[in-house]
Coordinates of C-alpha atoms in Angstrom, one line a residue:
Chain A
M1 CA -1.6 4.7 27.8
K2 CA -1.7 8.0 25.8
I3 CA -2.9 7.1 22.3
L4 CA -2.8 9.5 19.4
V5 CA -4.6 8.8 16.4
T6 CA -4.9 10.6 13.0
A7 CA -8.6 11.3 11.0
K8 CA -8.0 12.6 7.7
R9 CA -11.0 13.6 5.9
V10 CA -11.2 12.3 2.3
E11 CA -13.8 11.7 -0.5
D12 CA -16.1 8.8 0.5
P13 CA -14.5 5.6 -1.0
E14 CA -17.6 4.7 -2.8
S15 CA -17.8 8.1 -4.6
K16 CA -17.3 8.3 -8.6
I17 CA -14.2 10.6 -8.8
K18 CA -13.9 12.7 -12.0
V19 CA -11.3 14.8 -13.2
K20 CA -12.0 18.4 -14.1
P21 CA -11.5 18.8 -18.1
D22 CA -8.2 21.4 -17.5
G23 CA -6.7 18.8 -15.3
S24 CA -6.6 21.3 -12.4
G25 CA -8.4 19.1 -9.7
I26 CA -11.2 16.6 -9.6
V27 CA -15.0 17.6 -9.6
Q28 CA -16.1 18.6 -6.1
E29 CA -20.0 18.6 -6.9
G30 CA -21.9 16.1 -5.5
L31 CA -19.0 14.4 -3.5
K32 CA -19.6 13.0 0.2
Y33 CA -16.6 12.9 2.8
K34 CA -15.8 10.8 5.6
I35 CA -13.0 10.0 7.9
N36 CA -10.4 8.0 6.0
P37 CA -11.3 4.3 6.6
F38 CA -7.6 3.4 7.4
D39 CA -7.9 6.3 10.2
E40 CA -11.1 4.9 11.5
I41 CA -9.4 1.7 11.8
G42 CA -6.9 3.6 13.9
V43 CA -9.5 5.1 16.0
E44 CA -11.0 1.8 16.5
E45 CA -7.6 0.1 17.6
G46 CA -6.9 3.0 19.8
L47 CA -10.2 2.7 21.6
R48 CA -9.9 -1.0 22.1
L49 CA -6.3 -0.6 23.4
A50 CA -7.6 2.4 25.8
A51 CA -10.5 0.0 27.1
K52 CA -8.2 -2.8 27.9
H53 CA -5.0 -1.1 29.3
G54 CA -6.8 2.3 30.5
G55 CA -5.8 5.9 29.1
E56 CA -6.5 8.5 26.7
V57 CA -7.2 8.6 22.8
V58 CA -6.6 12.0 21.5
V59 CA -7.3 12.4 17.5
V60 CA -5.8 14.6 15.2
S61 CA -6.6 16.2 12.0
I62 CA -5.1 18.7 9.7
G63 CA -7.0 20.9 7.4
A64 CA -9.5 23.4 6.9
K65 CA -12.5 23.6 9.3
E66 CA -14.4 20.9 7.6
V67 CA -11.8 18.5 8.8
Q68 CA -13.6 19.0 12.5
E69 CA -16.3 16.5 11.1
S70 CA -13.7 13.9 11.0
L71 CA -12.6 14.6 14.5
R72 CA -16.3 14.8 16.0
H73 CA -16.8 11.2 14.3
A74 CA -13.8 9.9 16.1
L75 CA -15.2 11.6 19.2
A76 CA -18.3 10.1 18.5
M77 CA -16.7 6.7 18.5
G78 CA -15.2 7.3 21.7
A79 CA -12.1 9.4 21.5
H80 CA -11.3 11.6 24.5
R81 CA -10.5 14.7 22.9
A82 CA -9.2 16.2 19.7
V83 CA -6.3 18.4 18.0
W84 CA -7.1 20.5 15.0
V85 CA -4.3 22.0 13.0
N86 CA -6.0 24.5 11.0
H87 CA -4.7 24.9 7.6
V88 CA -6.1 26.0 4.3
G89 CA -4.8 24.8 1.2
P90 CA -2.7 21.8 -0.2
L91 CA -0.1 20.1 2.2
D92 CA 2.3 17.1 0.9
Q93 CA 3.2 14.3 3.2
L94 CA 6.6 15.9 4.1
G95 CA 4.3 18.9 5.6
I96 CA 1.8 16.8 7.3
A97 CA 4.6 14.8 9.0
A98 CA 6.1 17.7 10.0
L99 CA 2.8 19.0 11.7
L100 CA 2.4 15.5 13.2
Q101 CA 5.9 15.4 14.7
K102 CA 5.3 19.1 16.4
V103 CA 1.9 17.4 17.8
V104 CA 3.7 14.3 19.1
E105 CA 6.1 16.3 21.0
K106 CA 3.6 18.5 22.4
E107 CA 1.2 15.5 23.3
K108 CA 4.0 13.0 24.2
P109 CA 1.9 9.7 23.5
D110 CA 2.9 6.4 23.9
L111 CA 1.6 5.2 20.6
V112 CA 0.7 7.0 17.5
L113 CA -1.9 5.1 15.3
L114 CA -2.2 6.1 11.5
G115 CA -3.9 4.6 8.8
K116 CA -1.5 3.0 6.5
Q117 CA -2.5 5.1 3.5
S118 CA -5.2 8.0 2.9
I119 CA -7.5 6.7 0.0
D120 CA -7.4 10.0 -1.8
D121 CA -3.2 10.3 -2.2
D122 CA -2.5 6.8 -1.9
Q123 CA 0.9 7.6 -1.0
N124 CA 1.3 5.3 2.2
Q125 CA 4.2 7.7 3.6
V126 CA 3.1 9.8 6.4
G127 CA 3.7 7.1 9.3
Q128 CA 7.1 6.2 8.1
Y129 CA 8.3 10.0 7.6
L130 CA 6.8 10.5 11.3
A131 CA 8.7 7.7 12.7
E132 CA 11.9 8.8 11.3
F133 CA 11.4 12.4 12.1
L134 CA 10.8 11.2 16.0
G135 CA 13.5 8.6 15.9
W136 CA 10.8 6.0 16.8
G137 CA 10.2 2.4 15.7
Q138 CA 7.5 1.6 13.1
A139 CA 5.4 -1.1 12.5
T140 CA 3.5 -0.5 9.2
F141 CA 0.3 -2.4 7.8
A142 CA -0.6 -3.7 11.1
S143 CA -3.0 -6.6 10.7
K144 CA -4.0 -9.4 12.7
V145 CA -4.1 -13.4 12.3
E146 CA -7.9 -14.0 12.7
S147 CA -10.6 -13.0 10.4
L148 CA -12.9 -9.9 10.7
E149 CA -15.8 -12.5 11.5
S150 CA -14.0 -14.1 14.2
E151 CA -15.0 -14.3 17.9
Q152 CA -12.1 -12.5 18.8
E153 CA -13.2 -9.4 16.8
K154 CA -16.9 -9.7 18.1
N155 CA -15.4 -9.2 21.3
K156 CA -13.5 -6.2 20.3
A157 CA -10.2 -7.3 21.8
P158 CA -7.3 -5.2 20.5
A159 CA -5.1 -6.9 17.8
I160 CA -2.1 -4.9 18.9
Q161 CA -0.5 -6.8 21.9
L162 CA 0.9 -4.6 24.9
G163 CA 4.1 -6.3 26.5
A164 CA 3.6 -7.6 30.2
D165 CA 6.2 -4.6 31.0
G166 CA 3.8 -2.2 29.2
K167 CA 6.9 -0.8 27.5
T168 CA 6.6 -2.8 24.0
V169 CA 4.0 -3.5 21.5
R170 CA 3.6 -6.8 19.4
V171 CA 2.3 -6.1 16.0
V172 CA 1.5 -8.4 13.2
R173 CA 2.1 -6.8 9.7
E174 CA 0.7 -7.8 6.5
V175 CA 3.6 -8.1 3.9
D176 CA 4.2 -9.7 0.5
N177 CA 3.8 -13.7 0.9
G178 CA 2.8 -13.6 4.4
L179 CA 2.4 -12.0 8.0
A180 CA 5.6 -10.8 9.8
T181 CA 5.6 -10.2 13.6
L182 CA 7.5 -7.3 15.2
E183 CA 8.2 -5.9 18.9
C184 CA 8.4 -2.3 19.0
T185 CA 9.6 -0.4 21.8
L186 CA 7.4 2.2 23.2
P187 CA 6.8 5.0 22.0
A188 CA 6.3 3.7 18.4
V189 CA 4.3 4.6 15.3
V190 CA 1.9 1.8 13.9
T191 CA -0.1 2.2 10.6
T192 CA -3.1 0.2 10.4
D193 CA -4.0 -2.2 7.6
L194 CA -7.9 -3.1 6.7
R195 CA -7.7 -6.3 8.4
L196 CA -6.8 -4.8 11.9
N197 CA -10.4 -4.4 13.0
L198 CA -14.1 -3.5 12.3
P199 CA -14.7 -0.1 13.5
R200 CA -17.7 0.5 15.7
Y201 CA -20.7 2.7 14.8
A202 CA -20.7 5.9 16.5
S203 CA -24.0 5.7 18.9
L204 CA -26.5 8.3 19.2
P205 CA -25.5 9.0 22.9
G206 CA -21.9 9.2 21.4
I207 CA -22.7 11.7 19.0
M208 CA -24.3 13.8 21.5
K209 CA -21.4 13.4 24.0
A210 CA -19.1 14.3 21.1
K211 CA -20.6 17.8 20.8
S212 CA -19.2 19.0 24.4
K213 CA -15.9 17.1 23.9
P214 CA -13.0 19.7 23.2
I215 CA -11.4 20.4 20.2
E216 CA -7.8 22.3 20.6
E217 CA -7.0 24.5 17.7
L218 CA -3.4 24.7 16.5
T219 CA -1.9 26.1 13.5
P220 CA 1.6 25.6 11.1
Q221 CA 2.7 29.1 12.4
K222 CA 1.9 28.3 16.1
L223 CA 3.7 24.9 15.7
G224 CA 6.5 26.5 13.8
V225 CA 6.5 24.4 10.7
D226 CA 6.7 25.6 7.3
V227 CA 4.7 23.7 5.0
A228 CA 5.8 25.0 1.4
L229 CA 4.9 22.1 -1.0
K230 CA 7.9 19.9 -1.9
I231 CA 5.7 17.6 -4.0
Q232 CA 3.8 19.5 -6.8
V233 CA 0.9 18.2 -8.6
L234 CA 1.4 19.4 -12.0
K235 CA -1.9 17.8 -14.0
L236 CA -4.4 15.1 -13.2
S237 CA -5.8 12.9 -15.7
S238 CA -8.5 10.1 -16.0
P239 CA -6.8 6.7 -16.8
P240 CA -7.9 5.3 -20.5
P241 CA -11.1 3.9 -20.5
R242 CA -11.3 0.0 -21.3
K243 CA -13.4 -0.4 -24.3
A244 CA -16.7 -1.9 -23.8
G245 CA -16.7 -6.0 -23.5
I246 CA -19.5 -8.2 -24.6
K247 CA -21.5 -10.6 -22.7
V248 CA -21.2 -14.3 -23.9
P249 CA -23.9 -16.9 -23.6
D250 CA -22.0 -19.9 -22.5
V251 CA -18.6 -21.4 -21.8
A252 CA -18.2 -22.6 -25.5
S253 CA -18.4 -19.1 -26.8
L254 CA -16.1 -17.8 -24.0
V255 CA -13.5 -20.3 -24.9
D256 CA -13.9 -19.3 -28.3
K257 CA -13.3 -15.7 -27.8
L258 CA -10.4 -16.2 -25.7
R259 CA -9.1 -18.8 -28.0
N260 CA -9.6 -16.8 -31.3
E261 CA -10.2 -13.3 -30.6
A262 CA -8.0 -12.2 -27.4
K263 CA -5.6 -15.1 -28.0
A264 CA -5.3 -15.3 -24.4
V265 CA -5.5 -19.1 -24.1
Chain B
M1 CA 26.9 12.8 -13.4
P2 CA 23.4 12.5 -11.6
I3 CA 22.9 8.9 -10.0
V4 CA 19.9 6.8 -9.5
L5 CA 20.0 4.5 -6.8
I6 CA 17.8 1.4 -7.2
V7 CA 17.3 -0.8 -3.9
A8 CA 17.2 -4.5 -4.4
E9 CA 14.9 -6.5 -2.3
Q10 CA 16.1 -10.1 -1.1
Q11 CA 12.7 -12.1 -0.1
P12 CA 12.9 -14.1 3.3
D13 CA 13.8 -17.1 1.3
G14 CA 17.0 -15.4 0.3
N15 CA 15.8 -14.9 -3.5
L16 CA 15.6 -11.8 -5.2
R17 CA 12.3 -10.4 -5.1
K18 CA 11.1 -10.3 -9.0
A19 CA 9.7 -6.9 -9.1
T20 CA 13.3 -5.8 -8.3
L21 CA 14.0 -6.6 -12.0
N22 CA 11.2 -4.2 -13.0
A23 CA 12.5 -1.7 -10.6
I24 CA 15.9 -1.8 -12.2
A25 CA 14.3 -1.4 -15.7
A26 CA 12.5 1.6 -14.3
G27 CA 15.7 2.9 -12.8
S28 CA 17.4 2.6 -16.1
Q29 CA 14.6 4.5 -17.7
L30 CA 15.0 7.1 -15.4
A31 CA 18.8 7.3 -15.6
Q32 CA 18.4 7.6 -19.4
K33 CA 15.8 10.4 -19.2
A34 CA 17.8 12.2 -16.4
G35 CA 21.1 11.9 -18.0
A36 CA 22.2 9.8 -15.1
E37 CA 23.8 6.6 -13.9
L38 CA 22.3 3.6 -12.7
H39 CA 23.5 2.2 -9.2
L40 CA 22.1 -0.7 -7.3
A41 CA 22.1 -1.4 -3.7
L42 CA 21.8 -4.9 -1.8
L43 CA 21.8 -5.3 1.9
S44 CA 22.1 -9.0 3.1
K45 CA 23.7 -11.4 5.4
D46 CA 25.2 -12.6 2.5
P47 CA 25.1 -10.7 -0.7
S48 CA 27.4 -12.7 -2.6
K49 CA 24.7 -15.0 -4.7
L50 CA 22.2 -12.1 -5.4
A51 CA 25.2 -9.7 -6.4
E52 CA 26.0 -12.1 -9.2
E53 CA 22.2 -12.0 -10.4
L54 CA 22.4 -8.2 -10.2
K55 CA 25.6 -7.8 -12.2
G56 CA 25.1 -7.1 -16.0
L57 CA 21.4 -5.5 -15.7
G58 CA 22.6 -2.5 -17.1
A59 CA 23.8 -0.8 -13.4
K60 CA 27.3 0.7 -13.6
V61 CA 27.8 -0.3 -9.9
V62 CA 26.4 -2.9 -7.5
H63 CA 26.9 -1.7 -4.0
T64 CA 26.8 -4.5 -1.6
A65 CA 26.7 -4.5 2.2
A66 CA 27.1 -7.8 4.2
A67 CA 25.8 -7.6 8.1
P68 CA 24.1 -10.3 10.4
E69 CA 21.7 -7.6 11.1
F70 CA 20.3 -7.6 7.5
E71 CA 19.1 -11.1 7.9
H72 CA 15.6 -10.0 8.4
Y73 CA 14.4 -6.8 7.1
L74 CA 13.7 -3.8 9.5
A75 CA 13.0 -0.5 8.4
E76 CA 15.1 1.0 11.1
V77 CA 18.1 -1.0 10.2
Y78 CA 17.8 -0.7 6.5
A79 CA 17.1 3.0 6.2
P80 CA 20.2 4.5 7.7
A81 CA 22.3 2.0 5.6
I82 CA 20.6 3.2 2.6
A83 CA 20.4 6.7 3.2
A84 CA 24.2 6.9 4.3
L85 CA 25.0 5.2 1.1
A86 CA 22.9 7.5 -1.3
Q87 CA 24.4 10.5 0.7
E88 CA 27.9 9.2 0.0
L89 CA 27.2 8.5 -3.7
K90 CA 25.4 11.9 -3.7
A91 CA 22.5 10.1 -5.3
D92 CA 19.9 12.3 -7.1
Y93 CA 17.4 9.5 -7.1
V94 CA 16.6 6.7 -4.8
G95 CA 14.1 4.0 -5.8
A96 CA 12.6 0.6 -5.1
A97 CA 9.7 -1.8 -6.1
S98 CA 6.5 -0.8 -4.6
T99 CA 6.2 -3.7 -2.7
A100 CA 5.6 -4.1 1.2
M101 CA 9.2 -3.5 2.0
G102 CA 9.8 -0.8 -0.6
K103 CA 6.6 1.4 1.0
D104 CA 7.8 0.6 4.4
L105 CA 11.3 1.6 3.9
L106 CA 11.4 4.2 1.2
P107 CA 9.5 6.9 3.2
R108 CA 11.7 6.3 6.2
V109 CA 14.9 6.9 3.8
A110 CA 13.4 10.0 2.1
A111 CA 12.9 11.5 5.6
R112 CA 16.5 11.2 6.5
L113 CA 17.5 12.6 3.1
K114 CA 14.8 15.4 3.6
A115 CA 13.6 14.2 0.3
A116 CA 9.9 14.2 -1.4
M117 CA 8.7 10.9 -2.5
A118 CA 6.3 9.6 -4.9
T119 CA 4.7 6.3 -4.6
D120 CA 3.6 3.6 -7.1
V121 CA 5.2 5.5 -9.8
T122 CA 3.6 4.2 -13.2
A123 CA 5.3 6.3 -15.7
I124 CA 8.4 8.6 -16.0
N125 CA 8.2 11.7 -18.1
G126 CA 10.3 14.7 -19.5
S127 CA 14.0 14.8 -19.3
G128 CA 17.0 16.2 -17.7
A129 CA 16.1 18.1 -14.5
D130 CA 12.6 18.4 -15.6
V131 CA 11.8 14.8 -15.0
T132 CA 8.3 14.2 -13.7
F133 CA 6.5 11.2 -12.3
T134 CA 3.2 9.8 -13.2
R135 CA 1.2 7.9 -10.2
P136 CA -2.2 6.9 -9.4
M137 CA -4.5 8.5 -6.9
W138 CA -7.9 7.7 -5.6
A139 CA -7.6 3.9 -6.4
G140 CA -6.5 4.5 -9.9
N141 CA -9.3 6.6 -11.0
V142 CA -6.9 9.3 -11.3
F143 CA -3.5 9.5 -12.5
A144 CA -1.2 12.7 -11.4
E145 CA 1.9 13.9 -12.9
V146 CA 3.8 15.1 -9.9
K147 CA 7.3 17.0 -9.7
L148 CA 9.4 16.4 -6.8
T149 CA 11.3 20.0 -5.8
T150 CA 13.5 18.6 -3.3
P151 CA 17.3 17.9 -4.2
V152 CA 17.0 14.1 -3.5
K153 CA 13.9 12.5 -5.0
V154 CA 12.5 9.1 -3.8
L155 CA 10.3 6.6 -6.0
S156 CA 8.7 3.6 -5.1
L157 CA 8.1 2.0 -8.7
R158 CA 5.0 -0.1 -9.7
A159 CA 6.4 -3.1 -10.9
T160 CA 3.6 -4.2 -13.4
E161 CA 4.1 -1.0 -15.5
F162 CA 7.6 -1.6 -16.4
P163 CA 9.6 -4.6 -17.9
A164 CA 11.8 -6.8 -16.2
A165 CA 15.4 -5.9 -16.6
A166 CA 17.2 -8.5 -18.6
S167 CA 20.7 -9.7 -18.0
G168 CA 23.7 -9.6 -20.6
Q169 CA 24.1 -5.9 -20.6
G170 CA 27.8 -6.0 -19.8
A171 CA 29.3 -6.5 -16.3
S172 CA 28.5 -4.1 -13.5
E173 CA 31.2 -3.2 -11.0
V174 CA 30.5 -4.8 -7.7
K175 CA 31.6 -2.7 -4.7
S176 CA 31.3 -3.6 -0.9
F177 CA 30.7 -1.2 1.5
T178 CA 30.5 -0.7 5.2
A179 CA 27.0 0.0 6.1
K180 CA 26.1 2.6 8.9
I181 CA 24.1 0.3 11.3
E182 CA 22.1 1.9 14.2
P183 CA 20.6 0.3 17.1
S184 CA 16.9 -0.5 16.2
K185 CA 14.0 -0.2 18.7
T186 CA 12.1 -2.9 16.9
K187 CA 12.8 -6.3 16.8
F188 CA 11.9 -8.9 14.2
V189 CA 10.1 -11.7 16.1
D190 CA 9.0 -13.9 13.2
F191 CA 7.5 -14.3 9.9
K192 CA 4.8 -16.6 8.5
E193 CA 4.9 -17.5 5.2
V194 CA 2.0 -18.2 2.8
K195 CA 3.5 -21.1 0.8
S196 CA 2.1 -21.9 -2.5
A197 CA 3.1 -24.1 -5.5
R198 CA 1.2 -21.6 -7.9
P199 CA 3.1 -18.5 -9.4
E200 CA 3.5 -15.5 -7.6
L201 CA 0.2 -13.1 -7.9
T202 CA 2.0 -10.1 -9.3
E203 CA 4.1 -11.8 -11.8
A204 CA 1.6 -14.7 -13.1
R205 CA 0.5 -14.8 -16.6
V206 CA -3.0 -15.8 -15.6
V207 CA -4.9 -14.7 -12.3
V208 CA -7.9 -16.5 -11.5
S209 CA -9.7 -14.6 -8.8
G210 CA -12.6 -15.4 -6.3
G211 CA -15.0 -13.1 -4.3
R212 CA -18.0 -13.4 -2.2
G213 CA -19.9 -15.2 -4.7
T214 CA -17.8 -18.6 -4.0
K215 CA -19.0 -18.1 -0.2
G216 CA -15.7 -19.4 0.7
D217 CA -15.3 -22.4 -1.6
F218 CA -12.4 -21.8 -3.5
K219 CA -11.9 -25.4 -4.7
E220 CA -13.3 -24.7 -8.3
I221 CA -11.0 -21.5 -8.4
E222 CA -7.9 -23.3 -7.5
A223 CA -8.7 -26.1 -10.2
L224 CA -9.2 -23.7 -12.9
A225 CA -5.8 -21.9 -11.7
D226 CA -4.0 -25.3 -11.6
E227 CA -5.5 -26.4 -15.0
L228 CA -4.1 -22.8 -16.3
G229 CA -0.8 -22.6 -14.4
A230 CA -2.4 -19.5 -12.9
A231 CA -2.2 -17.7 -9.6
V232 CA -5.0 -17.5 -7.4
G233 CA -6.5 -14.1 -6.2
A234 CA -9.2 -12.9 -4.1
S235 CA -11.3 -9.8 -3.4
R236 CA -11.1 -8.0 0.1
A237 CA -14.4 -9.6 1.3
V238 CA -13.1 -13.0 1.2
C239 CA -9.8 -12.1 2.7
D240 CA -11.9 -10.2 5.6
A241 CA -13.9 -13.3 6.2
G242 CA -10.6 -15.2 6.6
W243 CA -11.8 -17.7 3.7
V244 CA -8.2 -17.3 2.0
P245 CA -5.0 -15.6 3.1
N246 CA -4.9 -11.8 3.2
D247 CA -1.8 -11.9 0.7
L248 CA -4.0 -13.0 -1.8
Q249 CA -6.1 -9.8 -1.9
I250 CA -6.0 -7.8 -5.2
G251 CA -7.0 -4.0 -5.1
Q252 CA -5.9 -0.5 -3.9
T253 CA -5.3 -1.9 -0.5
G254 CA -4.0 -5.5 -1.5
K255 CA -1.7 -6.1 -4.5
V256 CA -2.1 -4.6 -8.2
V257 CA -1.6 -7.2 -11.1
A258 CA -1.6 -6.8 -14.8
P259 CA -1.7 -10.3 -16.1
Q260 CA -2.4 -11.3 -19.6
L261 CA -5.8 -13.0 -18.5
Y262 CA -7.6 -12.1 -15.6
I263 CA -10.7 -14.3 -14.7
A264 CA -12.9 -12.7 -11.9
A265 CA -15.5 -15.2 -10.5
G266 CA -18.1 -14.3 -8.1
I267 CA -16.6 -10.5 -7.5
S268 CA -18.8 -7.8 -7.8
G269 CA -16.2 -5.6 -8.8
A270 CA -16.1 -2.6 -6.4
I271 CA -14.1 0.6 -7.0
Q272 CA -11.0 -0.8 -4.6
H273 CA -10.8 -4.2 -6.3
L274 CA -10.7 -2.7 -10.1
A275 CA -8.0 -0.6 -8.9
G276 CA -5.8 -3.7 -8.4
M277 CA -6.5 -5.5 -11.7
K278 CA -7.7 -2.8 -14.4
S279 CA -4.7 -3.2 -16.4
S280 CA -4.9 -6.6 -17.1
K281 CA -4.7 -7.4 -20.8
T282 CA -8.0 -9.4 -21.3
I283 CA -10.5 -9.5 -18.3
V284 CA -13.3 -12.0 -18.1
A285 CA -16.0 -11.9 -15.4
I286 CA -18.5 -14.7 -14.4
N287 CA -21.2 -13.4 -12.0
K288 CA -24.6 -14.3 -11.3
D289 CA -25.6 -10.6 -11.0
P290 CA -26.0 -9.2 -14.7
E291 CA -25.7 -5.4 -12.9
A292 CA -22.2 -6.3 -11.1
P293 CA -20.0 -3.5 -12.0
I294 CA -17.1 -6.0 -12.9
F295 CA -19.4 -6.5 -16.2
Q296 CA -18.4 -2.7 -17.1
V297 CA -14.3 -3.5 -17.5
A298 CA -14.6 -7.2 -18.5
D299 CA -14.2 -7.9 -22.0
Y300 CA -15.9 -10.9 -22.0
G301 CA -18.7 -11.5 -19.4
L302 CA -20.7 -14.4 -18.7
V303 CA -23.8 -14.1 -16.7
A304 CA -24.0 -17.5 -14.6
D305 CA -23.4 -19.6 -11.6
L306 CA -19.5 -20.0 -11.1
F307 CA -19.9 -23.4 -9.5
K308 CA -21.6 -24.4 -13.0
V309 CA -19.6 -22.8 -15.3
L310 CA -16.1 -23.1 -13.6
P311 CA -16.0 -27.0 -14.3
E312 CA -17.0 -26.6 -17.9
L313 CA -14.3 -24.0 -18.5
R314 CA -11.7 -26.1 -16.9
Q315 CA -12.8 -29.3 -19.1
A316 CA -12.8 -26.8 -22.1
L317 CA -9.3 -25.6 -21.4
H318 CA -7.9 -28.8 -20.3
G319 CA -4.3 -29.4 -21.1
L320 CA -3.7 -25.8 -21.9
K321 CA -1.0 -25.3 -19.4

């Protein structure tokens, strides 16, 4: 089974994001970067599927040369090879999905795994656009029934179940008020939710080995994709700060404040 | 005249998802600013009951399509039907509430319409052709004003930022249409609902939430919630641990709530959790750790053991529901 997974490079989720005074972007100084956490879950799931059913995990990232760090991270986790779409400058979700479509048409994977959203844009769109562009089925927000502390998780079993004939996958989706299960005919697009798995750490031998794994370089021009922006970000701003609250000494004062000051109860 | 088309969402139990009412209110706000007409769309196995509910909410027309294929929501079945309707109406804007369905469906509709999309829109700015949208990025730490430059524009609307549309705004015309149904490569297998007698999390006036500090024991959280007629929420950590169902998770990757009162017990207040509750009117934090980041957004903080103070709080608030 050939699995294509995405590896977007994003700001570390623990970093404090500050808007530049003129609203033109965020302050880059002091920021750390890493692979988008949802994509990391996609890489892990791809590796588990490949370990169980055999096959290859190909990781793809789009952006300037720094995104190779995310690709190397995925390779160090165990992905077999990487595709880098070299593009400097902003992209929107339409452009990203159009580029991925070309990579998919070239690679012909059985399954494409993407994070359900990237933690910078928070758009939650690319997987769905891609599925429609390809005319494939989609299962978004893939999750599982067991907790992340379960025995099954410790055994690193894939949560995405391959059908007996190898032509379908069964995916449990996290939706409002519960879990929905879908069966998708392959090839298909699946986007990962946080509770699909716990990604492994890259081992030192894994990191060493990743250095010699191939990264193929492509460009939007080579792929024949026009990535002109259809979503223009005009201005960024900080959300209005909440006014500082107070600490209360006991339950009685809390109830008093809720009743008489906030009038919340 | 330009057209704003809002897609209504039918829940698995057959009822209208309440967030649809907020999306409709956002749609009429957009229609007003863009000088457009508001239309609604409803796909259902039997749309008659919900069509009645959708009448009189300020839309010019409620478009309904009935088909057995609409019984269980599937993006591949719903998207062609909605996109074809949007094309037939020459809709300029297509939107829905930012629910799991809205987020799954709309990008697929947008792809068909070659449209750009803004997710989780919190405000609509400007007027006429210069309408722009405000949406959160980086877990709600940044708000972006965006302009969509494709002829058709697609939006998912964050329910907590818009009022619920009220009835009594003139009768809408109800028109049935024959939906375009394409074969789907995906099959619905089943849906396991997490049933609760408590109010729905995203609609509750009061939310009581528990985190790691509960060590998985939600009895006191639930007892306080029941005393207040509140919904129960949770941080990511307790959902990951399997202590409570995933659909209780509040945060960037879970649900976004903005109740009148949010009580966070044993929740440290990670960036990703704050993204889901920072717009609550009054925030109370109960935590043993005085340095927990949750205290930076809490109006009232109590540094204490939740197992000790939650029962006290419940008694003090007894009979308030």
